[in-house]
Coordinates of C-alpha atoms in Angstrom, one line a residue:
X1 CA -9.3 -14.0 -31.2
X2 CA -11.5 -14.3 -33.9
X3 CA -11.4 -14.6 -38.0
X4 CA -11.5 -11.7 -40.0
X5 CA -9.4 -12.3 -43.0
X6 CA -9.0 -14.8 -45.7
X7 CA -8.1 -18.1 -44.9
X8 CA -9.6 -21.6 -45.7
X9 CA -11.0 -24.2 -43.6
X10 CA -9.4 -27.4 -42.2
X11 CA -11.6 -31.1 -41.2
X12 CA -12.4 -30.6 -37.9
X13 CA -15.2 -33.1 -36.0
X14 CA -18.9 -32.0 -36.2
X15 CA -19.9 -29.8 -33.8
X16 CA -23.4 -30.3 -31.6
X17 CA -26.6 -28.9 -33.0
X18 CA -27.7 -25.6 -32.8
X19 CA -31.4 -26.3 -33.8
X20 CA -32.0 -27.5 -30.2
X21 CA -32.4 -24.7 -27.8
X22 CA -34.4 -26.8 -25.6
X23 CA -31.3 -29.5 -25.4
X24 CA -29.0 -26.9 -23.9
X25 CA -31.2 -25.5 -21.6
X26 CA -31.8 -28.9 -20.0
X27 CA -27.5 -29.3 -20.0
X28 CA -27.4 -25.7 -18.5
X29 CA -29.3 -26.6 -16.0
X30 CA -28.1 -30.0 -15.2
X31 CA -24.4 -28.3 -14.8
X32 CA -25.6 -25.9 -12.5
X33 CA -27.3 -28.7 -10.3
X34 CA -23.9 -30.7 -10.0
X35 CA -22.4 -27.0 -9.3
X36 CA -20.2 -26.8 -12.9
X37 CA -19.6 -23.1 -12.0
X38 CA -16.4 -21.2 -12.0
X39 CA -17.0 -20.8 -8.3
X40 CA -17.3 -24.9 -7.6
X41 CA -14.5 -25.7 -10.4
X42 CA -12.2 -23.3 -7.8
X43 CA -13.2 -24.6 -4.8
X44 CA -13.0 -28.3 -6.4
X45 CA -9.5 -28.3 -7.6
X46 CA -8.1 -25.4 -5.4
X47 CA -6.1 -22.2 -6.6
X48 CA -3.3 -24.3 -7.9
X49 CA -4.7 -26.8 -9.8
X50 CA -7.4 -24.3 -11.4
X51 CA -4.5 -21.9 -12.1
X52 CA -2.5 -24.8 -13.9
X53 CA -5.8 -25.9 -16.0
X54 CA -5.3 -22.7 -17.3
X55 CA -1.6 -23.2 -18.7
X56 CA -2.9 -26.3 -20.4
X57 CA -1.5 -28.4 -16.8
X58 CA -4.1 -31.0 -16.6
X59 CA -2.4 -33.4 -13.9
X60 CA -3.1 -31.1 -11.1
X61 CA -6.7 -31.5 -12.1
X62 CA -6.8 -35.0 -12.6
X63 CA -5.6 -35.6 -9.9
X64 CA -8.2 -34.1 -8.0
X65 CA -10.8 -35.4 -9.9
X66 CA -10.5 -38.8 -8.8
X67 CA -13.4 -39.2 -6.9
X68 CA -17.5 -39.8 -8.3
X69 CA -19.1 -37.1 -7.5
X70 CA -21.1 -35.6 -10.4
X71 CA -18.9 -32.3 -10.3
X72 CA -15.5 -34.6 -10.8
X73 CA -17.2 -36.5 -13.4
X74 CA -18.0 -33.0 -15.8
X75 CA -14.7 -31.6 -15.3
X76 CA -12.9 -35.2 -16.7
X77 CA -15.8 -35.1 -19.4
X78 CA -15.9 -31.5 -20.5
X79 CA -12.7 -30.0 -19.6
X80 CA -10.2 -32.6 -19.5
X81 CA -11.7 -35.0 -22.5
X82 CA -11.6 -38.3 -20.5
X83 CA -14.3 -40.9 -21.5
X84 CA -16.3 -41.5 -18.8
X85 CA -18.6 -45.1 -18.3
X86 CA -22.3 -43.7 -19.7
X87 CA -24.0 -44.7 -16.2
X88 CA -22.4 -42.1 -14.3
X89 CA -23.0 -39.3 -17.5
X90 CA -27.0 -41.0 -17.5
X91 CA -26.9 -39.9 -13.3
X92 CA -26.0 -36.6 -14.1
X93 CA -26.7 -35.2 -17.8
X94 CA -29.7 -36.1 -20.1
X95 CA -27.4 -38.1 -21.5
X96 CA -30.1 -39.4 -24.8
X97 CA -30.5 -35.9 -25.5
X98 CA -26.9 -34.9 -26.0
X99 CA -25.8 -37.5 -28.1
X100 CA -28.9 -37.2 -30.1
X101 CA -27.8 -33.5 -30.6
X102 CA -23.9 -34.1 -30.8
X103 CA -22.6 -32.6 -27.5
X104 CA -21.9 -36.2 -26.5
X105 CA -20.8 -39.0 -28.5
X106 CA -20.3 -42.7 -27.4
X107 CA -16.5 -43.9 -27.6
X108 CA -15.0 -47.6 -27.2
X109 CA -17.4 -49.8 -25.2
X110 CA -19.6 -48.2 -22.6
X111 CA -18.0 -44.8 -22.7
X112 CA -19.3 -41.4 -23.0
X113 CA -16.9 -38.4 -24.3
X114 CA -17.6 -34.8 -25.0
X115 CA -16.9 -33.2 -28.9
X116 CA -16.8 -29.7 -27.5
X117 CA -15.0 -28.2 -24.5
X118 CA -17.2 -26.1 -22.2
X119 CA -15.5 -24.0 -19.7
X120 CA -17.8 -22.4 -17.0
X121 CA -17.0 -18.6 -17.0
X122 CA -18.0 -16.3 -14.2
X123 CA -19.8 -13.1 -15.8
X124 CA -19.3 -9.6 -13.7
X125 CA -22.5 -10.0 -12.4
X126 CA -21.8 -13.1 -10.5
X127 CA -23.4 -15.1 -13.4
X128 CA -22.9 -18.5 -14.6
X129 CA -21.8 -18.6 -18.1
X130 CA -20.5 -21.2 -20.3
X131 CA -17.7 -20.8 -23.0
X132 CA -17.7 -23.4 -26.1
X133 CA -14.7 -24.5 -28.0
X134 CA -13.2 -26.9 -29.8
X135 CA -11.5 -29.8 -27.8
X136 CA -8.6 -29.2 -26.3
X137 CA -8.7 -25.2 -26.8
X138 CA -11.0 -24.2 -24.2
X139 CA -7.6 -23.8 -21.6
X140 CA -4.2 -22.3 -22.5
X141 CA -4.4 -22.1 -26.2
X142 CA -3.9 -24.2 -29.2
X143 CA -0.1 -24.7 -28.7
X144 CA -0.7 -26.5 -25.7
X145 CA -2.1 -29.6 -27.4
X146 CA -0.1 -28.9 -30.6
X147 CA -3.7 -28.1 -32.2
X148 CA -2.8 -27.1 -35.8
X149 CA -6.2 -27.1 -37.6
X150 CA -6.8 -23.8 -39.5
X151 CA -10.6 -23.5 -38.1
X152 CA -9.8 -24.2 -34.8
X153 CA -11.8 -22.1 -32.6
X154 CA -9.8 -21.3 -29.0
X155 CA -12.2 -20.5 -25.7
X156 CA -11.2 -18.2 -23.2
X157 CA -7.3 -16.5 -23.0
X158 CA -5.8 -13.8 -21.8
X159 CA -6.6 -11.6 -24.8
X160 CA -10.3 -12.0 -24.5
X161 CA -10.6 -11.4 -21.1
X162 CA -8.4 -8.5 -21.2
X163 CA -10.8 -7.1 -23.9
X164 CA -13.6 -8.1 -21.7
X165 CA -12.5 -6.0 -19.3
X166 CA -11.5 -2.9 -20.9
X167 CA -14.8 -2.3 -22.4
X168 CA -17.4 0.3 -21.4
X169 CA -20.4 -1.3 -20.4
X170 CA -23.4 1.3 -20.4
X171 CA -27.1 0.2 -21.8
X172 CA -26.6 0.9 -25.1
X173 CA -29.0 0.2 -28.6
X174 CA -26.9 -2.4 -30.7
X175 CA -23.5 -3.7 -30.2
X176 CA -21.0 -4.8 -32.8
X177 CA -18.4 -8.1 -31.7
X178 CA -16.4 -8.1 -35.4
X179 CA -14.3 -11.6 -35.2
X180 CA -16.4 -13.0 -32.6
X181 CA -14.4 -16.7 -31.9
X182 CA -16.5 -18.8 -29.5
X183 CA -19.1 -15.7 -28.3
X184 CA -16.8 -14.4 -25.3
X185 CA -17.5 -10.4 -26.6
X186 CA -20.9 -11.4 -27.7
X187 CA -22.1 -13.0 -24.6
X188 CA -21.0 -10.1 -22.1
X189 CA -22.5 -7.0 -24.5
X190 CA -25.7 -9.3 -24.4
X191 CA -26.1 -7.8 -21.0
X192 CA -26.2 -4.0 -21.8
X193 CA -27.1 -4.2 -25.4
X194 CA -30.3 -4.8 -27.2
X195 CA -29.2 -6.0 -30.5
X196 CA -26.0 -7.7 -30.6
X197 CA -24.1 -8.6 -34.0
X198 CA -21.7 -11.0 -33.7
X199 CA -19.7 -11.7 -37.2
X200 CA -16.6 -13.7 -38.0
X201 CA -15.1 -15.2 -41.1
X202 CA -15.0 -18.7 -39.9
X203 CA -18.4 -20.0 -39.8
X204 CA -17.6 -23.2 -37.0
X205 CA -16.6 -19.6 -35.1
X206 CA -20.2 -18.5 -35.6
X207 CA -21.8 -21.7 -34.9
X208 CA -19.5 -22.6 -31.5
X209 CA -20.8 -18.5 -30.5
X210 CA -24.5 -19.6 -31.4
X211 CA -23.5 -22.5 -28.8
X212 CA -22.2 -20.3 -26.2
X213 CA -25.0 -18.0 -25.8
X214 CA -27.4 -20.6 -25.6
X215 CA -25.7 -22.5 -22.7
X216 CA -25.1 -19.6 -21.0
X217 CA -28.8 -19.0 -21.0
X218 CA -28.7 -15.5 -22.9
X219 CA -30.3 -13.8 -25.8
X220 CA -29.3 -14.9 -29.2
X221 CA -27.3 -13.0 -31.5
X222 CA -27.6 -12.2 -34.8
X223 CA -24.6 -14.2 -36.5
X224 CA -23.0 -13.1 -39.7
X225 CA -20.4 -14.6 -42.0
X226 CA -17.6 -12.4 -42.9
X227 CA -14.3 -10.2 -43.2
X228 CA -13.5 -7.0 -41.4
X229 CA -17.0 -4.6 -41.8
X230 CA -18.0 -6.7 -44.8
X231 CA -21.4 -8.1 -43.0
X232 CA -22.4 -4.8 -41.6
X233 CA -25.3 -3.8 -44.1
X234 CA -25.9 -0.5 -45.4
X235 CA -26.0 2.2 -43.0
X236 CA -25.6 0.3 -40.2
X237 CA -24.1 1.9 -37.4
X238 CA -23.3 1.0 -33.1
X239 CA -23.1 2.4 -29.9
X240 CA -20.2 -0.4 -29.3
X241 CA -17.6 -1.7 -31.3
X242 CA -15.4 -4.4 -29.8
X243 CA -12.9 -6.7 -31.9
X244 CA -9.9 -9.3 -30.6
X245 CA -9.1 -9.9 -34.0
X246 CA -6.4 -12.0 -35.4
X247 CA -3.8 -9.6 -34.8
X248 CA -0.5 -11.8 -35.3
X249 CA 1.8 -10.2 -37.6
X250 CA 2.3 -13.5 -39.1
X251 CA 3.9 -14.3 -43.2
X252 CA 0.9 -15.6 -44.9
X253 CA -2.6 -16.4 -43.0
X254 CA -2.3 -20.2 -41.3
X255 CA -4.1 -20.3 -38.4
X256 CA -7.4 -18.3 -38.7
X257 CA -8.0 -17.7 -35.4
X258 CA -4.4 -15.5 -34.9
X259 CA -3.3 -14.7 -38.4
X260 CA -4.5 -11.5 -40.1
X261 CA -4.2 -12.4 -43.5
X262 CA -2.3 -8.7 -44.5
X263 CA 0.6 -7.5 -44.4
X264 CA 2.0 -6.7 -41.5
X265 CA -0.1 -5.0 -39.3
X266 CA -2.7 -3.4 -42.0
X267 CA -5.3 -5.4 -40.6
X268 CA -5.3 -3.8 -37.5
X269 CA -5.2 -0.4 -39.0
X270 CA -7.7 -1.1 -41.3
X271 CA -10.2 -2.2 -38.7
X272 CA -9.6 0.9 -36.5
X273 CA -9.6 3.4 -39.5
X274 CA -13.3 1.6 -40.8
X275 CA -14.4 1.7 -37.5
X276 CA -15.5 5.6 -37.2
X277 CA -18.2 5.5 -40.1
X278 CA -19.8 2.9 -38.0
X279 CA -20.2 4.2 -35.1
X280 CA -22.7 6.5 -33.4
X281 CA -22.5 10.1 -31.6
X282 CA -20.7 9.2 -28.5
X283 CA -20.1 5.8 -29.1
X284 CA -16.8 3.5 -28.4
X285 CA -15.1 1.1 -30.4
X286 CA -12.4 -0.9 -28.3
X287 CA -9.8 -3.2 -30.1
X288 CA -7.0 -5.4 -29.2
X289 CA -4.5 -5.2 -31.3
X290 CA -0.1 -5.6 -32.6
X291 CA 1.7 -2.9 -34.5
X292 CA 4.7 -2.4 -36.2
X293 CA 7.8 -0.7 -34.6
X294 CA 9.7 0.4 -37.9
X295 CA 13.4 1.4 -37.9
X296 CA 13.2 5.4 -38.7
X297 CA 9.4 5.6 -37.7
X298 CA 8.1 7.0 -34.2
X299 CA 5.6 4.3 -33.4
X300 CA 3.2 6.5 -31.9
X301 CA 3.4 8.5 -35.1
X302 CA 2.1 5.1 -37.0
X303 CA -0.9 4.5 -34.7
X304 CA -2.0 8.6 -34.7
X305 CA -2.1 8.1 -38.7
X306 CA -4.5 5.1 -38.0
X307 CA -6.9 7.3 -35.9
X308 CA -10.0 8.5 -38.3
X309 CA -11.2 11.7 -38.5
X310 CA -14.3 12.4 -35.8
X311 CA -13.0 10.1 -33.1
X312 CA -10.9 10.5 -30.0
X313 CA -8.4 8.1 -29.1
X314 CA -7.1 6.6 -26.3
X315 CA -3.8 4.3 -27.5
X316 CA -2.1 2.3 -24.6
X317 CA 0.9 0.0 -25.3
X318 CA 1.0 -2.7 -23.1
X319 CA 4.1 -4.4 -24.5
X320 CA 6.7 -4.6 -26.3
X321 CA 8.5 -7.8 -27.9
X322 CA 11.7 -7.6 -30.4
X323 CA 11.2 -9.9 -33.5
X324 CA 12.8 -12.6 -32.4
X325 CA 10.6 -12.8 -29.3
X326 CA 7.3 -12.4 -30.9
X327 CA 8.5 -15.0 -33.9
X328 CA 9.2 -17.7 -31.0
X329 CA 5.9 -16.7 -28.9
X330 CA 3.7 -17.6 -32.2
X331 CA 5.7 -20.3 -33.1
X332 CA 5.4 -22.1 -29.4
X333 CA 1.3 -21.4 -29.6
X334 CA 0.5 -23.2 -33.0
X335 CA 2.8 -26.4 -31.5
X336 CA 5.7 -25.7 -34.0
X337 CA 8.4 -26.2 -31.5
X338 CA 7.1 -29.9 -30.7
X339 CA 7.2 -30.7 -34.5
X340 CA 10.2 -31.3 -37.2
X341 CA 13.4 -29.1 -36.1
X342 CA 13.6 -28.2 -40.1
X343 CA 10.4 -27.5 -40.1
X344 CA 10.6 -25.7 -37.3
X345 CA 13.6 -23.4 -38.7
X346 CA 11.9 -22.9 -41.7
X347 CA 9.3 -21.0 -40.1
X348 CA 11.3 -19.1 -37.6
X349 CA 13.0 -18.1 -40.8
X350 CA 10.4 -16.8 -42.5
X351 CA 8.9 -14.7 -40.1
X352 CA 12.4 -13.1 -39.6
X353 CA 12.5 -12.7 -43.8
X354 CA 9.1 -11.2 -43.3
X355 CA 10.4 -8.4 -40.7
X356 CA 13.6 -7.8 -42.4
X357 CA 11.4 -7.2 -45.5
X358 CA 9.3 -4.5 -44.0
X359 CA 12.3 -2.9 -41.5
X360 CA 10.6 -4.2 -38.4
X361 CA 12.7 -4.2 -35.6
X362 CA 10.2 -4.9 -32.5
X363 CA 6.1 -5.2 -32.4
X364 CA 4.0 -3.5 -30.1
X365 CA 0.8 -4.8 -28.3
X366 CA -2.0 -2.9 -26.3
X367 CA -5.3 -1.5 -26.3
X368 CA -7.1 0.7 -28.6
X369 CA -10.1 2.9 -27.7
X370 CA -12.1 5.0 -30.2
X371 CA -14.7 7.8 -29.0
X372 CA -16.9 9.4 -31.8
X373 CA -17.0 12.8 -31.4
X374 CA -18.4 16.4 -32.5
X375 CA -15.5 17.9 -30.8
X376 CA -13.5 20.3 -33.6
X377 CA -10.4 19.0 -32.6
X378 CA -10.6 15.9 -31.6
X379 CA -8.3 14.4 -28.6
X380 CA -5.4 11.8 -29.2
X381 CA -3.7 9.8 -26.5
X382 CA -1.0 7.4 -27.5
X383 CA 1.2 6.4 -24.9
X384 CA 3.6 3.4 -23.2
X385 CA 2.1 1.9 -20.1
X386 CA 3.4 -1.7 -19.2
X387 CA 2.8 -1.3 -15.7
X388 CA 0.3 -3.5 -13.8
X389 CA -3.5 -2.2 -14.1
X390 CA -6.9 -2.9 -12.2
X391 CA -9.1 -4.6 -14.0
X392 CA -12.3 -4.3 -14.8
X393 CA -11.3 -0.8 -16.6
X394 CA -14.3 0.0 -18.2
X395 CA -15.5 2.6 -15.7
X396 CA -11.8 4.2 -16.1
X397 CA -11.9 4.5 -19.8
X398 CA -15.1 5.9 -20.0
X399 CA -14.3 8.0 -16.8
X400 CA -10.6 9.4 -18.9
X401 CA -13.0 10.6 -21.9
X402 CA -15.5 12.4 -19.9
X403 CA -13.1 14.0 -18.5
X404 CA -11.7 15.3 -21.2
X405 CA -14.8 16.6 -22.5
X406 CA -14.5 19.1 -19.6
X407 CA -11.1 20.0 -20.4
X408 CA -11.6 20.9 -23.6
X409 CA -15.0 22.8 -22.6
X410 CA -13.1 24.6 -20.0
X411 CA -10.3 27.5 -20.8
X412 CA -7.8 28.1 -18.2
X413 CA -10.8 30.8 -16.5
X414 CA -12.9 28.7 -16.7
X415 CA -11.1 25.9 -15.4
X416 CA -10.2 27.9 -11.9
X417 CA -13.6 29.3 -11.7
X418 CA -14.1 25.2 -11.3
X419 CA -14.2 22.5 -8.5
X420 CA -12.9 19.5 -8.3
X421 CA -12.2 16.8 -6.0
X422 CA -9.3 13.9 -5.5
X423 CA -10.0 10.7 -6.7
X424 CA -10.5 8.0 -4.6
X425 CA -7.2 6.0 -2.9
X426 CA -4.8 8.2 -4.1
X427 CA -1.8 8.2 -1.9
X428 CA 1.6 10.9 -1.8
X429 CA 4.7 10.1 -1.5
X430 CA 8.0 11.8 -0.6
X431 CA 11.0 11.3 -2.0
X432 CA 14.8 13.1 -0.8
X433 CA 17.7 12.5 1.3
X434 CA 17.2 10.7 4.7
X435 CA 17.5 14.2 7.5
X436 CA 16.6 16.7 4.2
X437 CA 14.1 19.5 5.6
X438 CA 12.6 19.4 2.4
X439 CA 11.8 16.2 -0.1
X440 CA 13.7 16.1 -3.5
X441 CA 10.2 15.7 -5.3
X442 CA 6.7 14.3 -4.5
X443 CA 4.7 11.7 -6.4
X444 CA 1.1 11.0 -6.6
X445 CA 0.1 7.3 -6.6
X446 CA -3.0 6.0 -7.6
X447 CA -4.2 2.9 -6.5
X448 CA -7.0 1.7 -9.1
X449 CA -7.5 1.8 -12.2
X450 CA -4.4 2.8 -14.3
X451 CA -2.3 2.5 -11.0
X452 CA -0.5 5.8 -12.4
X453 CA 2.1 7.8 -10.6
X454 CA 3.0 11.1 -11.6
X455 CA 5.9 13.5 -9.9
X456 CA 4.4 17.2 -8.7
X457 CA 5.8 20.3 -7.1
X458 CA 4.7 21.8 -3.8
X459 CA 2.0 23.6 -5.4
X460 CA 0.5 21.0 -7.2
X461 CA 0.3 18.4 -4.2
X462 CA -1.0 21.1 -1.5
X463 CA -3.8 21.8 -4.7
X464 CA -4.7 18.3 -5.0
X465 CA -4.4 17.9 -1.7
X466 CA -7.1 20.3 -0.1
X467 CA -9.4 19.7 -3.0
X468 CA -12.6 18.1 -1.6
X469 CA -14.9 20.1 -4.1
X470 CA -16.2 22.7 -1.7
X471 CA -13.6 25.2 -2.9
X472 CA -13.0 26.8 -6.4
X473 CA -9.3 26.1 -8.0
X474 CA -9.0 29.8 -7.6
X475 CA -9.7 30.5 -4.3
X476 CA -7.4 27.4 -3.5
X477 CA -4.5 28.9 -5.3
X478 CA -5.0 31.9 -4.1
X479 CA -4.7 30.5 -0.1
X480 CA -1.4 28.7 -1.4
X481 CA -0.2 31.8 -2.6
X482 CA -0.9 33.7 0.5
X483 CA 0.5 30.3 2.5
X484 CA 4.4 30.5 0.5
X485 CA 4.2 34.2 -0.1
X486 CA 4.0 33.9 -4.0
X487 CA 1.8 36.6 -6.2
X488 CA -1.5 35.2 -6.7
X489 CA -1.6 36.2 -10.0
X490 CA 1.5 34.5 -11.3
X491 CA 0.4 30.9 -9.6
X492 CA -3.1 31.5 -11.4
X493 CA -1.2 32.2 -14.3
X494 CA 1.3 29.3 -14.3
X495 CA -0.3 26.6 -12.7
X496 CA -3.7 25.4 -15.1
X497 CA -1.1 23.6 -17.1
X498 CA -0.2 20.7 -14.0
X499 CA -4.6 20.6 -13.1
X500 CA -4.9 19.8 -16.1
X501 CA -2.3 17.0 -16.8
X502 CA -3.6 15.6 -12.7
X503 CA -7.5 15.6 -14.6
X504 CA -6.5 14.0 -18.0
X505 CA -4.5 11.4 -16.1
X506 CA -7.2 10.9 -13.7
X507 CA -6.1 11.9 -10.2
X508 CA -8.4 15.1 -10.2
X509 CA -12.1 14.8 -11.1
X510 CA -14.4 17.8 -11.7
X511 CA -17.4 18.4 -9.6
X512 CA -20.1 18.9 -11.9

C-alpha cells in the first residue's frame, strides 16, 4: 500500500542517495554477479525457508546462511539486517561507494550493515528486479517487527502482488501508479508504458520508489507528492490507472502506509469515482480496495453507486471479515498485540466504537476494475468470488471486457448468426445418483483463470460442447433440436439467454 491521505511524518533513518544513478547500477550489478536473484535466494534457502522469510520467519534463513559465500553474505546483509565484517562486503559490493551514498553504513567495530532492505523480485518476464524498503518491512509486513513509524514504507505483500497481477498489461502511452509505496506498480507498468507517474503522499514513499527503479535497472518515473488525484495536472489523463491504496477502514489515520485518513471507506469510493475523468477511451483503472457491509444496505448496491458514469465495471469480492476479525487483523500488523494489554484494548475498542458508529457489521475486500467506455449503457459486474484464482489475470480481465463488447454489439440474431468456440481446459462434469440413466445436472469447470464452474442443462453442454468455431450457434441448435426432437424455433427462441451467461463468464469465446 501506499499514502494517499493526510497523515504526518514520524523520524525514521536517512535513506541512501538518489543523486547517484551510477552507484546503483554498479550494486545492481554486483548482486547479480553473486546471483542475488529470486531464482538463487530459492534455490539457496529452499522452498521452506524462502516461504517462512516471507511470514517475517528469519531462523529458517539463518540458518542456511551460515556459510561465506558472497550469496549467504547479501541475504544476512540486505534481507535479514545482520552486520557483517567490511572484508567480506569489500569482496563482494563496492563497498566505498555505498557508504558514501548511504546504502551501507559502518556499525560497532569492523562491521558493515545495510539502511534499506532490498528484496530481489522476479518480474513476469523472467527479469531481475529489486524492491526497496525500509528495514525490517521488506518481508511479511510491519507487524512482524512491531514497526510502528507512521512513514514506514512496507516492500512487497500479498496486496501488491495481487494488484500486480490483476492488471492489464498492453503497450500503452502513460500510466498512472496513485499511492505508489516502494515502486512495486511503478516498476512493472515501466515495461509496457511510456510515461509512468508514480505519486504518493509520503515523500520517503517517493524517494524509496526512485530507489527501486534504479536498482532494478528501469526507466525513471516521474515522482509526484500528493493525495488522491491531487498531482495529476490539468487535463491529464491515462491509458492505466492502478492504486493499492491505504484502504484499512481504520478510526483516525496512524499508519500511512494502511490508513485512509476518511471515514470509513470514502477513500476508496472517492478514488474509484475520480478515476473516470482521468482516464482515456478504452482505458483501465484497477484498484484494490475494503468496503463497508452496512446493516440494511445490499453491499453490492454500495459499490454500483461508486461506479462513474462512462465506465464499465468489473467488482469482485474476494473476502469477507466480520468487525471483530478485521479489528484484530490490523491490530496484529501495526505490532499492537506485542505492546501494553490496555493499550491494546483501547484500540480494539475504538475500532469497534467506530463500526458501531457507522452500522458496520462486516468489511468486504476485492478487486476493482474500471473500463472507459462510449457504450450507452455501460456494463456493471459486482459479484462474490472467494474461490481460488490463476494468477497472472490480466489477460482474463481484459479478455471478460472484450467480450462483453460483443455481447452488447450482438442481439440475440445476431448472436446465433455467430461462432464461437470453448475456451481452453474447460472440463464437464456429471452429477446424479450412482446407476441413474440420466445425471441430476451438469457443470462446466474451468481450469484457468477465474477457475469458475457454472451448472447447465442438456442443451447448453451439447452447445458448448460441439462448438469448435466452424459452425454458426444456429445451425448448432438447430442439429440439437433435430438430435432431442424439440422445435427449432423454440430452442432458438429460449436458449441465447444461457450463451450468453457461458460468454460473459468466460467459458465461450466468439470467433471473430
Amino acid at each position: 500500500m501506499g499514502g494517499v491521505s493526510n497523515a504526518s511524518q514520524s523520524s525514521l533513518p536517512p535513506l541512501p542517495s538518489s543523486d547517484r544513478p551510477d552507484v546503483a547500477a554498479r550494486l545492481r550489478d554486483a548482486l547479480l554477479a553473486a546471483s542475488f536473484t529470486a531464482d538463487g535466494l530459492l534455490e539457496l534457502l529452499g522452498a521452506p525457508a524462502y516461504a517462512a522469510l516471507a511470514r517475517s520467519e528469519t531462523v529458517p534463513a539463518l540458518r542456511a546462511t551460515r556459510g561465506d559465500t558472497p550469496l549467504e553474505m547479501l541475504v544476512r546483509l540486505f534481507l535479514l539486517q545482520q552486520p557483517v565484517p567490511h572484508a567480506r562486503v569489500a569482496a563482494v559490493l563496492p563497498v566505498d561507494a555505498c557508504l558514501e551514498t548511504g546504502w551501507l553504513t559502518r556499525t560497532g567495530g569492523d562491521g558493515i550493515s545495510a539502511t534499506v532492505d532490498v528484496r530481489p523480485y522476479g518480474g513476469p518476464g523472467g527479469e531481475d528486479w529489486y524492491i526497496v524498503s525500509d528495514l525490517g518491512c521488506a518481508v511479511g509486513g510491519a507487524g512482524g517487527v512491531g514497526r510502528r513509524d507512521e512513514g514506514v514504507v512496507l516492500g512487497v505483500g500479498g496486496a501488491s502482488t495481487t494488484l500486480a497481477g490483476i492488471t492489464v498489461r498492453a503497450p500503452v502511452s502513460a500510466a498512472l501508479d496513485l499511492g505508489t509505496g516502494s515502486g512495486i506498480q511503478a516498476l512493472h507498468a515501466a515495461q509496457h508504458a511510456t510515461r509512468v507517474v508514480a505519486t504518493d503522499l509520503n515523500p520517503r514513499a517517493l524517494h524509496i520508489t526512485g530507489l527501486t527503479l534504479a536498482l532494478s535497472g528501469t526507466a525513471a518515473a516521474d515522482l509526484r507528492e500528493g493525495s488522491l488525484f491531487a498531482p495529476v495536472r490539468g487535463d491529464e489523463t491515462y491509458d492505466l490507472i492502478v492504486s493499492n491504496p491505504p484502504f484499512v477502514i481504520s478510526p483516525g489515520a496512524r499508519l500511512t502506509y494502511r490508513d485512509g485518513g476518511m471515514g470509513g471507506d470514502d477513500l476508496c469510493r472517492t478514488l474509484v469515482q475520480e478515476a473516470g475523468e482521468r482516464l482515456n477511451q478504452g482505458g483501465f483503472a484497477q484498484f484494490l480496495a475494503n468496503w463497508q457491509h452496512v446493516e440494511g444496505e445490499d453491499w453490492q448496491d454500495r459499490l454500483r453507486s461508486w461506479v462513474p458514469r462512462g465506465c464499465d465495471a468489473w467488482i469482485v469480492q474476494r473476502e469477507v471479515q466480520d468487525i471483530n476479525q478485521y479489528a484484530e487483523l490490523w491490530l496484529r500488523d501495526a505490532g499492537d498485540h506485542q505492546g501494553d494489554a490496555a493499550e491494546y484494548q483501547a484500540r480494539y475498542d475504538a475500532w469497534l466504537d467506530e463500526f458501531e458508529a457507522r452500522k458496520v457489521k462486516a468489511v468486504g475486500f476485492g478487486w476493482i476494475t474500471l473500463r472507459r467506455t462510449d457504450a450507452a449503457v455501460p456494463s456493471l459486474t459486482v459479484e462474490e468470488w472467494p474461490h481460488p484464482v490463476e494468477q497472472p489475470l490480466g489477460d482474463t480481465i481484459r479478455a471478460h471486457f472484450d467480450r462483453l463488447d460483443h455481447l452488447r454489439d450482438h442481439d440475440d440474431a445476431a448472436l446465433l448468426e455467430g461462432h464461437f468456440r470453448l475456451a481452453a481446459e474447460i472440463v464437464q462434469e456429471q452429477v446424479g445418483l450412482p446407476g441413474a440413466e440420466d445425471p441430476e445436472h451438469v457443470v462446466l469447470r474451468q481450469n484457468r483463470g477465474m477457475r469458475r464452474a457454472t451448472r447447465v442443462d442438456t442443451v447448453g453442454a451439447g452447445f458448448a460442447g460441439v462448438c469448435d468455431g466452424t459452425m454458426s450457434a444456429g445451425r448448432i441448435l438447430d442439429a440439437i433440436a433435430q438430435l432431442i426432437g424439440e422445435d427449432p424455433v423454440l430452442l432458438r427462441d429460449r436458449t441465447p439467454a444461457q450463451i450468453r451467461l457461458l460468454v460473459e463468464q468466460g467459458f465461450l469465446e466468439p470467433v471473430r
